[in-house]
CSV table of C-alpha atoms and ligand atoms in Angstrom, one decimal:
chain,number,residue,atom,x,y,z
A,1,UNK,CA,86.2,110.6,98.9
A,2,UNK,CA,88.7,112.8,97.4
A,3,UNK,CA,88.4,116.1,99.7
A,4,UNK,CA,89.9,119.9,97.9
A,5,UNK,CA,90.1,117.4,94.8
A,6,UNK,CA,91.1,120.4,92.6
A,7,UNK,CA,93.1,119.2,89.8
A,8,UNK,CA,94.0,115.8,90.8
A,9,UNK,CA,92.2,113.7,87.8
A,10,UNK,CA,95.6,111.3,87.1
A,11,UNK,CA,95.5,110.3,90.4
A,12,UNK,CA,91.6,109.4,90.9
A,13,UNK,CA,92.7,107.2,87.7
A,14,UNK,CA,95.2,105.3,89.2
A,15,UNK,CA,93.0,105.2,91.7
A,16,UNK,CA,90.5,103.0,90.0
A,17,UNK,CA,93.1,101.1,87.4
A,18,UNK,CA,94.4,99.5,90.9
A,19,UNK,CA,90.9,98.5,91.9
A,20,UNK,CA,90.1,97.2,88.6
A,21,UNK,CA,93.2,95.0,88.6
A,22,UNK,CA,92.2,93.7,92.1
A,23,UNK,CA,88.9,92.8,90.6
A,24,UNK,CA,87.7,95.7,93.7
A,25,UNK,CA,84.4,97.6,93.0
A,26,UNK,CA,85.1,101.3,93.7
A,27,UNK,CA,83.7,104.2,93.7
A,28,UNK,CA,85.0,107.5,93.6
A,29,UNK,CA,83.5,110.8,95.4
A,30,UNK,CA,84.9,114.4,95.0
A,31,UNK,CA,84.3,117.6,96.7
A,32,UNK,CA,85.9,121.4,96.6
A,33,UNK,CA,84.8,124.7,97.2
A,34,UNK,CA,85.8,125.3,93.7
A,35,UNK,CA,82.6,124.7,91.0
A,36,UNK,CA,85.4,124.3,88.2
A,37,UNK,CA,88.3,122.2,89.7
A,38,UNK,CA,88.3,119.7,86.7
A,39,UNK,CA,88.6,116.6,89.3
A,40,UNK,CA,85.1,116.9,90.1
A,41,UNK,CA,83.5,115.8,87.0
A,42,UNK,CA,85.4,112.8,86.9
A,43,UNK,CA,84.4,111.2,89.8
A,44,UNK,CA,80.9,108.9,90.0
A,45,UNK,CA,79.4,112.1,92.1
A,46,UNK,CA,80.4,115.2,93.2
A,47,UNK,CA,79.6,118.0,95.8
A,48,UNK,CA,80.8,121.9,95.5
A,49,UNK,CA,81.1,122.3,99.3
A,50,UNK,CA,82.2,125.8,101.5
A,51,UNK,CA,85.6,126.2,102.6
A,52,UNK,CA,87.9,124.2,104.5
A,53,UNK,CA,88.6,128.0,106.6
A,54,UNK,CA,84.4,127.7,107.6
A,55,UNK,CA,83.5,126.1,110.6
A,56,UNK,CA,81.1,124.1,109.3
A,57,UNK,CA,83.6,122.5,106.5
A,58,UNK,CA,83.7,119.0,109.0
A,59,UNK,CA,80.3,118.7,109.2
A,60,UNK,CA,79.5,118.8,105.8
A,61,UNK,CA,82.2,115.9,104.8
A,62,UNK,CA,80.6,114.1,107.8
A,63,UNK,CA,77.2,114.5,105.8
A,64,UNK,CA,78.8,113.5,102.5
A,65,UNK,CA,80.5,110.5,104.3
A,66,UNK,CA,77.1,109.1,105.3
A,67,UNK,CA,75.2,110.4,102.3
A,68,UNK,CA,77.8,108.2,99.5
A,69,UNK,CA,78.8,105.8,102.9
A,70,UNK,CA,82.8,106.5,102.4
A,71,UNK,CA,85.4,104.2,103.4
A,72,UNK,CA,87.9,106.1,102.8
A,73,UNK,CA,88.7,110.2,103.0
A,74,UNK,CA,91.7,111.5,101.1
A,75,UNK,CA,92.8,114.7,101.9
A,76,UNK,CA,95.5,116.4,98.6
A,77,UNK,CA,95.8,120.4,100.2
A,78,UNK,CA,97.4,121.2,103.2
A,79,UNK,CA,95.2,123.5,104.6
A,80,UNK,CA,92.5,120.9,105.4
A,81,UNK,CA,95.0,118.5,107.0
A,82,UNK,CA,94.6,120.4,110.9
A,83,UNK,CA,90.9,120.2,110.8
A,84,UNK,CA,91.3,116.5,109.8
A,85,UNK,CA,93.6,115.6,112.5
A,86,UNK,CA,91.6,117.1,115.1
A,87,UNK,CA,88.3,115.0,113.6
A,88,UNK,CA,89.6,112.1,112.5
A,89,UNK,CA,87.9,109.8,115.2
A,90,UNK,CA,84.5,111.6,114.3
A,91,UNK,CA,84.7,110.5,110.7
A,92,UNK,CA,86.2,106.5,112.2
A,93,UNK,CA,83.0,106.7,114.0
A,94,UNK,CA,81.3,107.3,110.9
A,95,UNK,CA,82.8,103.9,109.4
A,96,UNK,CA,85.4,106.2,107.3
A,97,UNK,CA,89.1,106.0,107.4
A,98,UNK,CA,90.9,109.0,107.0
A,99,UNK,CA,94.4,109.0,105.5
A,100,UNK,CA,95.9,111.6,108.2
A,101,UNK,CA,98.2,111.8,110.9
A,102,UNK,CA,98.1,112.9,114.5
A,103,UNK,CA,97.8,116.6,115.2
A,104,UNK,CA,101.1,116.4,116.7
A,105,UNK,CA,102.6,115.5,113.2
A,106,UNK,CA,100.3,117.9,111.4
A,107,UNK,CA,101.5,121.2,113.6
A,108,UNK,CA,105.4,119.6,112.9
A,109,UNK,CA,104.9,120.2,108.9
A,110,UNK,CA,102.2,122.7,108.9
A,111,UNK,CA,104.9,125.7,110.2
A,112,UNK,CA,108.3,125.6,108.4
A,113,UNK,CA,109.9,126.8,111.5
A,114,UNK,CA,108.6,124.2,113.5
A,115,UNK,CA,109.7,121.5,110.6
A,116,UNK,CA,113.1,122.6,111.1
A,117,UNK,CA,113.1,122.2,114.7
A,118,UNK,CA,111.5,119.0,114.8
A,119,UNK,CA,114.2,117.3,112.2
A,120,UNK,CA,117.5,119.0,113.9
A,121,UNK,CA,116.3,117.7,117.1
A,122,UNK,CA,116.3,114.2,115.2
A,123,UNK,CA,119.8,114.7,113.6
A,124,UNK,CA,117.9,114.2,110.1
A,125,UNK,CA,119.2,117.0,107.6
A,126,UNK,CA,117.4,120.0,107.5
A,127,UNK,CA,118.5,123.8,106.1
A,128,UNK,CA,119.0,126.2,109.5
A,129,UNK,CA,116.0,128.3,109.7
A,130,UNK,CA,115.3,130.9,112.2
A,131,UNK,CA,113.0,134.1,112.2
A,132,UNK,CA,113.9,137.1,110.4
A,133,UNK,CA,115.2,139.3,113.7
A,134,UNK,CA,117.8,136.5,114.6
A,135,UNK,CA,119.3,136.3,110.9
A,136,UNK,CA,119.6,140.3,111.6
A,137,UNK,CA,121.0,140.2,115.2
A,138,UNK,CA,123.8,137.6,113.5
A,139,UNK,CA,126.5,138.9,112.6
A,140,UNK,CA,127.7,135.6,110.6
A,141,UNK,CA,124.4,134.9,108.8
A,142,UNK,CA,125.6,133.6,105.2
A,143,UNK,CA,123.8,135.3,102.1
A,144,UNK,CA,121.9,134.6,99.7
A,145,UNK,CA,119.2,132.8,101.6
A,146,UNK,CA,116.1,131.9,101.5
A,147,UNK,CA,112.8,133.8,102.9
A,148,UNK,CA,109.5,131.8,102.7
A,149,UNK,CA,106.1,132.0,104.5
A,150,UNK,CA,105.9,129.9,107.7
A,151,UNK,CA,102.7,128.1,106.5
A,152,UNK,CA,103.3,128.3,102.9
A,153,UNK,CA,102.4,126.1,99.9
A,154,UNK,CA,102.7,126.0,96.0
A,155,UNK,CA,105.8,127.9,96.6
A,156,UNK,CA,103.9,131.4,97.0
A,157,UNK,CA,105.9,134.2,98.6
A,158,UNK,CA,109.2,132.8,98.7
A,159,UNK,CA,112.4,135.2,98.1
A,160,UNK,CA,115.8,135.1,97.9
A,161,UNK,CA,117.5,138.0,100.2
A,162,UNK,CA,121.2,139.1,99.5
A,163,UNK,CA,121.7,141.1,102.4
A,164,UNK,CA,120.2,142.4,105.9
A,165,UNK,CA,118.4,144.9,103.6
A,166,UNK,CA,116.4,142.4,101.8
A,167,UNK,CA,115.7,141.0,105.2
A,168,UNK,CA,114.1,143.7,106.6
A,169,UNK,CA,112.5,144.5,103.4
A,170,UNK,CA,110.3,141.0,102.8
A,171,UNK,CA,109.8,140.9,106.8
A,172,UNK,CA,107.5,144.0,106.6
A,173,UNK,CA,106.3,143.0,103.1
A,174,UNK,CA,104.9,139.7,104.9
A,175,UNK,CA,104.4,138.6,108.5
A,176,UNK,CA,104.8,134.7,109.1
A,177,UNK,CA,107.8,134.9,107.3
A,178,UNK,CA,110.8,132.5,107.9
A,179,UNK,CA,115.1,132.7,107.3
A,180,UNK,CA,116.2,129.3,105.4
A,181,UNK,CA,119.7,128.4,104.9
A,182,UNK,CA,120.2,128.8,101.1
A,183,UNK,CA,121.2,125.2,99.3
A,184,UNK,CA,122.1,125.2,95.9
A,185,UNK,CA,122.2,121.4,94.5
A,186,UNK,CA,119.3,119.3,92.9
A,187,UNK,CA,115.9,118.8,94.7
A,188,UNK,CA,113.8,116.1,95.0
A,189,UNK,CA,110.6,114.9,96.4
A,190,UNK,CA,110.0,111.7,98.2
A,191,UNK,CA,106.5,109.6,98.3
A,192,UNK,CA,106.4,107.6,101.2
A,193,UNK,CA,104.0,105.2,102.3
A,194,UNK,CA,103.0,104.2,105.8
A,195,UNK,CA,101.1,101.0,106.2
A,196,UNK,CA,98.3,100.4,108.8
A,197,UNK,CA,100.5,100.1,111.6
A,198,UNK,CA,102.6,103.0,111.2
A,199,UNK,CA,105.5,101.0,109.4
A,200,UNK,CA,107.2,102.8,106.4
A,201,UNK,CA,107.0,100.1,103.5
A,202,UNK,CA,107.7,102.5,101.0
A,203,UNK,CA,109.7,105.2,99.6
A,204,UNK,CA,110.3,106.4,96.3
A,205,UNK,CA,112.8,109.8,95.3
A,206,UNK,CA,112.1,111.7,92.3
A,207,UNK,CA,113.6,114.5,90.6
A,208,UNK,CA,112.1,117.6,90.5
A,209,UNK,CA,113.1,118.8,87.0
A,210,UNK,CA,110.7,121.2,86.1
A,211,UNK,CA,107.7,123.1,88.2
A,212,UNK,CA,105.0,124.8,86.9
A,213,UNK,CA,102.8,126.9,89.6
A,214,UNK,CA,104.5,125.2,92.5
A,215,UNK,CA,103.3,121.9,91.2
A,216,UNK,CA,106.3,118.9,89.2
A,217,UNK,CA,105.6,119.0,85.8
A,218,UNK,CA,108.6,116.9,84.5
A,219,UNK,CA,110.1,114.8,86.8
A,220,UNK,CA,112.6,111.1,86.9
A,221,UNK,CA,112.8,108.4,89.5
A,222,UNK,CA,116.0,108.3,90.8
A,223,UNK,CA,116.2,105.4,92.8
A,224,UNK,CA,119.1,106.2,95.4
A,225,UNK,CA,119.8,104.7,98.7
A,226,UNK,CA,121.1,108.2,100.4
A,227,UNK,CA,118.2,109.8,99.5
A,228,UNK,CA,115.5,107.5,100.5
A,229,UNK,CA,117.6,106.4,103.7
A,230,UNK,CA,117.4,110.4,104.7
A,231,UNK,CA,113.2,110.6,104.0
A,232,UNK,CA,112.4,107.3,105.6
A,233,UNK,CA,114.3,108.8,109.0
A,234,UNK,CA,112.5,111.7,109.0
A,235,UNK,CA,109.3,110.1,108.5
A,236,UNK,CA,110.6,107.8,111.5
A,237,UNK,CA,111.2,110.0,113.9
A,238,UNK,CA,107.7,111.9,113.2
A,239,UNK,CA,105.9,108.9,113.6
A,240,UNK,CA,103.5,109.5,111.0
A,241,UNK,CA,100.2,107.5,110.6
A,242,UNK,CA,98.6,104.9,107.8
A,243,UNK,CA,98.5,106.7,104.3
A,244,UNK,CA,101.2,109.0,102.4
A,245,UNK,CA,103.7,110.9,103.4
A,246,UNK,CA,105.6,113.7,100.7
A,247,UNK,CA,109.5,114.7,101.9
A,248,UNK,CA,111.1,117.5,99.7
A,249,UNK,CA,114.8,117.0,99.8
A,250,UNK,CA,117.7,119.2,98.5
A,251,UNK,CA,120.6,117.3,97.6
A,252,UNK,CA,123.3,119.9,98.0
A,253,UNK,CA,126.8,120.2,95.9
A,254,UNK,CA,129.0,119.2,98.9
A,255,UNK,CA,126.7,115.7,99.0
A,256,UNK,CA,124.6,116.7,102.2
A,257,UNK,CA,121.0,115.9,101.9
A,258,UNK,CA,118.8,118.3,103.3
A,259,UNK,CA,115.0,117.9,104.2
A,260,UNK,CA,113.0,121.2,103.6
A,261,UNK,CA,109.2,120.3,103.6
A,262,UNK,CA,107.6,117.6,104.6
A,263,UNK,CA,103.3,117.4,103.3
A,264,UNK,CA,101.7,114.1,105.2
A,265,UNK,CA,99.3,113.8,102.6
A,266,UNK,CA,99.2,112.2,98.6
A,267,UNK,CA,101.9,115.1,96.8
A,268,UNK,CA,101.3,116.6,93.2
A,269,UNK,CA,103.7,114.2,91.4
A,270,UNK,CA,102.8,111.1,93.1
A,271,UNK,CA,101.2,109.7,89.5
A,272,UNK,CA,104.9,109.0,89.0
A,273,UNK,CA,105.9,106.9,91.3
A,274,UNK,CA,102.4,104.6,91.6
A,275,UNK,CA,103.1,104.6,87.3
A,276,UNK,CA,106.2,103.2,88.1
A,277,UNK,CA,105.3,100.0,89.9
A,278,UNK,CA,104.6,101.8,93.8
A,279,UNK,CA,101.1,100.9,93.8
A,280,UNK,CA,99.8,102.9,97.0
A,281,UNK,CA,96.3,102.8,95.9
A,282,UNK,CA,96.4,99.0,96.1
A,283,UNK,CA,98.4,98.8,99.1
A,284,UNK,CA,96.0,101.4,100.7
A,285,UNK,CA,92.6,99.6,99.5
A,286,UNK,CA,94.2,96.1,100.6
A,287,UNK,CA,95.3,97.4,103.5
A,288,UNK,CA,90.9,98.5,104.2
A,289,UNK,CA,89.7,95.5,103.1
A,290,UNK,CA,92.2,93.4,105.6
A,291,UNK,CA,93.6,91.8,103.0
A,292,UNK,CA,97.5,93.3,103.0
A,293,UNK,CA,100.1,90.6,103.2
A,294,UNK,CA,102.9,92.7,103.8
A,295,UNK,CA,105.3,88.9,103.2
A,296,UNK,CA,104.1,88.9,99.5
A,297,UNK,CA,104.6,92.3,98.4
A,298,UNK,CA,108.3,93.4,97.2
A,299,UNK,CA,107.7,97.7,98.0
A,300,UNK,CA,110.4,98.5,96.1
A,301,UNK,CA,109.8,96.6,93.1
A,302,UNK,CA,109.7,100.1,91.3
A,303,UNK,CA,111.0,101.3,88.4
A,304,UNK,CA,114.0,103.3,88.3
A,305,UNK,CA,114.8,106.4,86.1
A,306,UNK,CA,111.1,106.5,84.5
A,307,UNK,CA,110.1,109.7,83.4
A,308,UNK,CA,106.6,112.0,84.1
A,309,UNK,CA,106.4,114.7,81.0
A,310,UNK,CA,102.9,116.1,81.9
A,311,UNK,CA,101.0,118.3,79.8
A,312,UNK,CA,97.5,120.4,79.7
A,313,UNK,CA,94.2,118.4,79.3
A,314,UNK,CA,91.0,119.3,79.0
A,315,UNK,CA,86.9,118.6,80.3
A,316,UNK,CA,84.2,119.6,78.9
A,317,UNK,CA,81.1,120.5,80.6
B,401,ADP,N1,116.4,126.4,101.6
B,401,ADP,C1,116.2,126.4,100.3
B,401,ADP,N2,117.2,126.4,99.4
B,401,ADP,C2,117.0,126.3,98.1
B,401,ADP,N3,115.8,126.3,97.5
B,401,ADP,C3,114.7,126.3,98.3
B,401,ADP,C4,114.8,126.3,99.7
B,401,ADP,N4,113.6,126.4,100.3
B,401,ADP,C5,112.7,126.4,99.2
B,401,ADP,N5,113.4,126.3,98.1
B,401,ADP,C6,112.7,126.3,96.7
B,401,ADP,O1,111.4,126.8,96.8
B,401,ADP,C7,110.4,125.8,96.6
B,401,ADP,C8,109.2,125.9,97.5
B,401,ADP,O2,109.7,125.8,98.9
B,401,ADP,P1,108.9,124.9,100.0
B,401,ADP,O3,109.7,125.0,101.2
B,401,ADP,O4,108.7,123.5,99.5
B,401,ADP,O5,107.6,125.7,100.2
B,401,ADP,P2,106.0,125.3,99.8
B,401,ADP,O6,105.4,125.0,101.0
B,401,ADP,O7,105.5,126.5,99.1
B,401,ADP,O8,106.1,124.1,98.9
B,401,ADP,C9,111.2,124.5,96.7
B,401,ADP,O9,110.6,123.5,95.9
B,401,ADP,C10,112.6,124.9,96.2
B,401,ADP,O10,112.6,124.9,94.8
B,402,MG,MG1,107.1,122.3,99.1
C-alpha cells in the first residue's frame, strides 16, 4: 500500500517489474486524499481517504490494511511520516510492515533545525543553522544565506537574505522559519537503503541537475566515494530503520560536503537509481518474504553516470 501516492506512477512500476522478475505475485494498493493524484488509477485498487492532519487518517489505513490484507505500507510525503512512527506497531500487529523509522529519527529530519543539530553533534557535514534572532544578535553572520521553513518540503518558502534587513523581513513574513549557512557548489541527493536489521547496504548519489516544483526532473548518477561515504555516516549515526532513506548533499566549491536534508522515506528521483541496477523494491520484497541473502547480492552493482530526463505523461479517466 502506497500511502499520499500522489504522483508516484514510475515508481509503483518498478515496483511490480522487480516482482515480475522474481516470479513474486504483487499487488499494488493506493490511497490520497487527492481524487486526481494520477498514481491512484494505476494501482489494482484504490481508496480517496481524509487527510494525513485528521485524527482519524490511522485508522482508516488500518481498515485498508485489513480490507486489501497489506504486507507492506509505503509512506512518499513527509507529513505522514510522525503519525506513522508513532503507529507503526499497530499496523505490525495488523500483519503489515511499515517502511518507517523510530520517532526519534522522524522528529531529527522532520525540523531543519533539529537536522542540523543532530549531524554537528555527529561531526557529519552540515550548513550552520540557527534561528533568525541569533543570526541578528551576530555580529559576524556571513551573507547571503539561506532562510527556509523549519518543517518545510518541495522547497516552498525558502529565500535568500542579503542583509539583517531581509532577516527581519522573511522572519515576520513566516514563523517557523530557520538561518542556513549559504553553500554555493553542486547538490545532490542520496538513496540509501537500510536492510531488515538496520544495516546500510546501499547508497547511491545523484545529481540534481534540474528541479521542477521542488521535485528532480533531470538528474545523473555520480558514483563517488566522498559523497556516499558522507550520507552513509549520517544515516549511521541516526540509526535509521528497514526501508529508504533520501540525504540531500551540497558539494561546496572548497570540496566540503555538506548534508542539508535528510527525508527517511522513498525520495522523488529514486526511479533513477533502482533504473540503474539499485533494485530496492527487490531487496525490500526479499527482504518480507525472508528470503534476502545479503552474501549473494553485490549493492553496488549500479550504474554509474546514467541519466533521468523525465517528462509529462498523461491518464485518462
Ligand atoms: N544551505 C543551502 N545552501 C544552498 N542552497 C540551499 C540551501 N538550503 C536549501 N537550498 C536549496 O533549496 C532547496 C530546498 O531546500 P531543502 O532544505 O531541501 O528544503 P525542502 O524540505 O523544501 O526540500 C535545495 O534543494 C537547494 O537547492
Ligand atoms: Mg529537500
Amino acid at each position: 500500500l502506497f500511502t499520499c501516492v500522489g504522483r508516484r506512477v514510475g515508481l509503483i512500476n518498478l515496483f511490480r517489474k522487480s516482482a515480475q522478475r522474481l516470479g513474486l505475485k504483487l499487488g499494488v494498493y493506493g490511497c490520497d486524499a487527492e481524487r486526481l493524484s494520477p498514481a491512484l488509477y494505476v494501482c489494482d485498487d484504490h481508496e480517496v481517504v481524509n487527510s494525513v492532519r485528521e485524527d482519524a487518517y490511522i485508522n482508516t489505513l488500518l481498515d485498508l490494511v485489513k480490507r486489501w490484507d497489506i504486507g507492506l505500507l509505503i509512506p512518499t510525503i513527509d507529513t505522514e511520516l510522525p503519525v506513522l512512527a508513532e503507529n507503526k506497531q499497530r499496523l505490525i500487529d495488523s500483519g503489515c510492515e511499515v517502511l518507517v523509522s523510530e520517532p526519534r529519527v522522524i522528529r531529527a529530519c522532520y525540523d531543519k533545525l533539529n537536522t542540523y543539530r543532530y549531524l554537528s553533534a555527529h561531526n557529519v557535514g552540515t550548513p550552520k543553522t540557527c534561528l533568525p534572532a541569533e543570526a541578528l544578535e551576530s555580529e559576524d553572520f556571513e551573507y547571503p544565506c539561506i532562510m527556509k521553513p523549519a518543517h518545510g518540503s518541495a522547497s516552498r518558502g525558502i529565500h535568500k537574505a542579503y542583509s539583517k534587513h531581509d532577516i527581519e523581513f522573511y522572519s515576520h513574513r513566516h514563523k517557523d522559519i530557520i538561518v542556513q549557512e549559504f553553500v554555493e557548489g553542486g547538490e545532490y541527493t542520496c538513496d540509501v537503503f537500510v536492510d531488515r536489521g538496520g544495516e546500510v547496504r546501499c547508497c547511491v548519489p545523484r545529481q540534481r541537475i534540474e528541479t521542477r516544483g521542488g521535485e528532480v526532473s533531470k538528474s545523473k548518477i555520480v558514483k563517488r566515494r566522498d559523497l556516499i561515504d558522507e550520507a552513509v555516516k549520517a544515516v549511521n549515526s541516526l540509526g535509521c530503520s528497514f526501508g529508504m532513506i533520501t540525504v540531500q548533499e551540497l558539494l561546496a566549491n572548497d570540496g566540503r560536503i555538506m548534508i542539508f536534508d535528510i527525508n527517511p522515506r522513498f525520495g522523488g528521483g529514486v526511479p533513477l537509481a533502482i533504473h540503474a541496477g539499485a533494485d530496492f523494491p527487490g531487496w525490500i520484497m526479499q527482504s518480507l518474504l525472508g528470503k534476502q541473502d545479503h552474501e549473494q547480492v553485490d549493492y553496488y552493482n549500479y550504474q554509474d553516470g546514467l541519466i533521468m530526463l523525465r517528462y509529462d505523461s498523461e491518464i485518462w479517466l
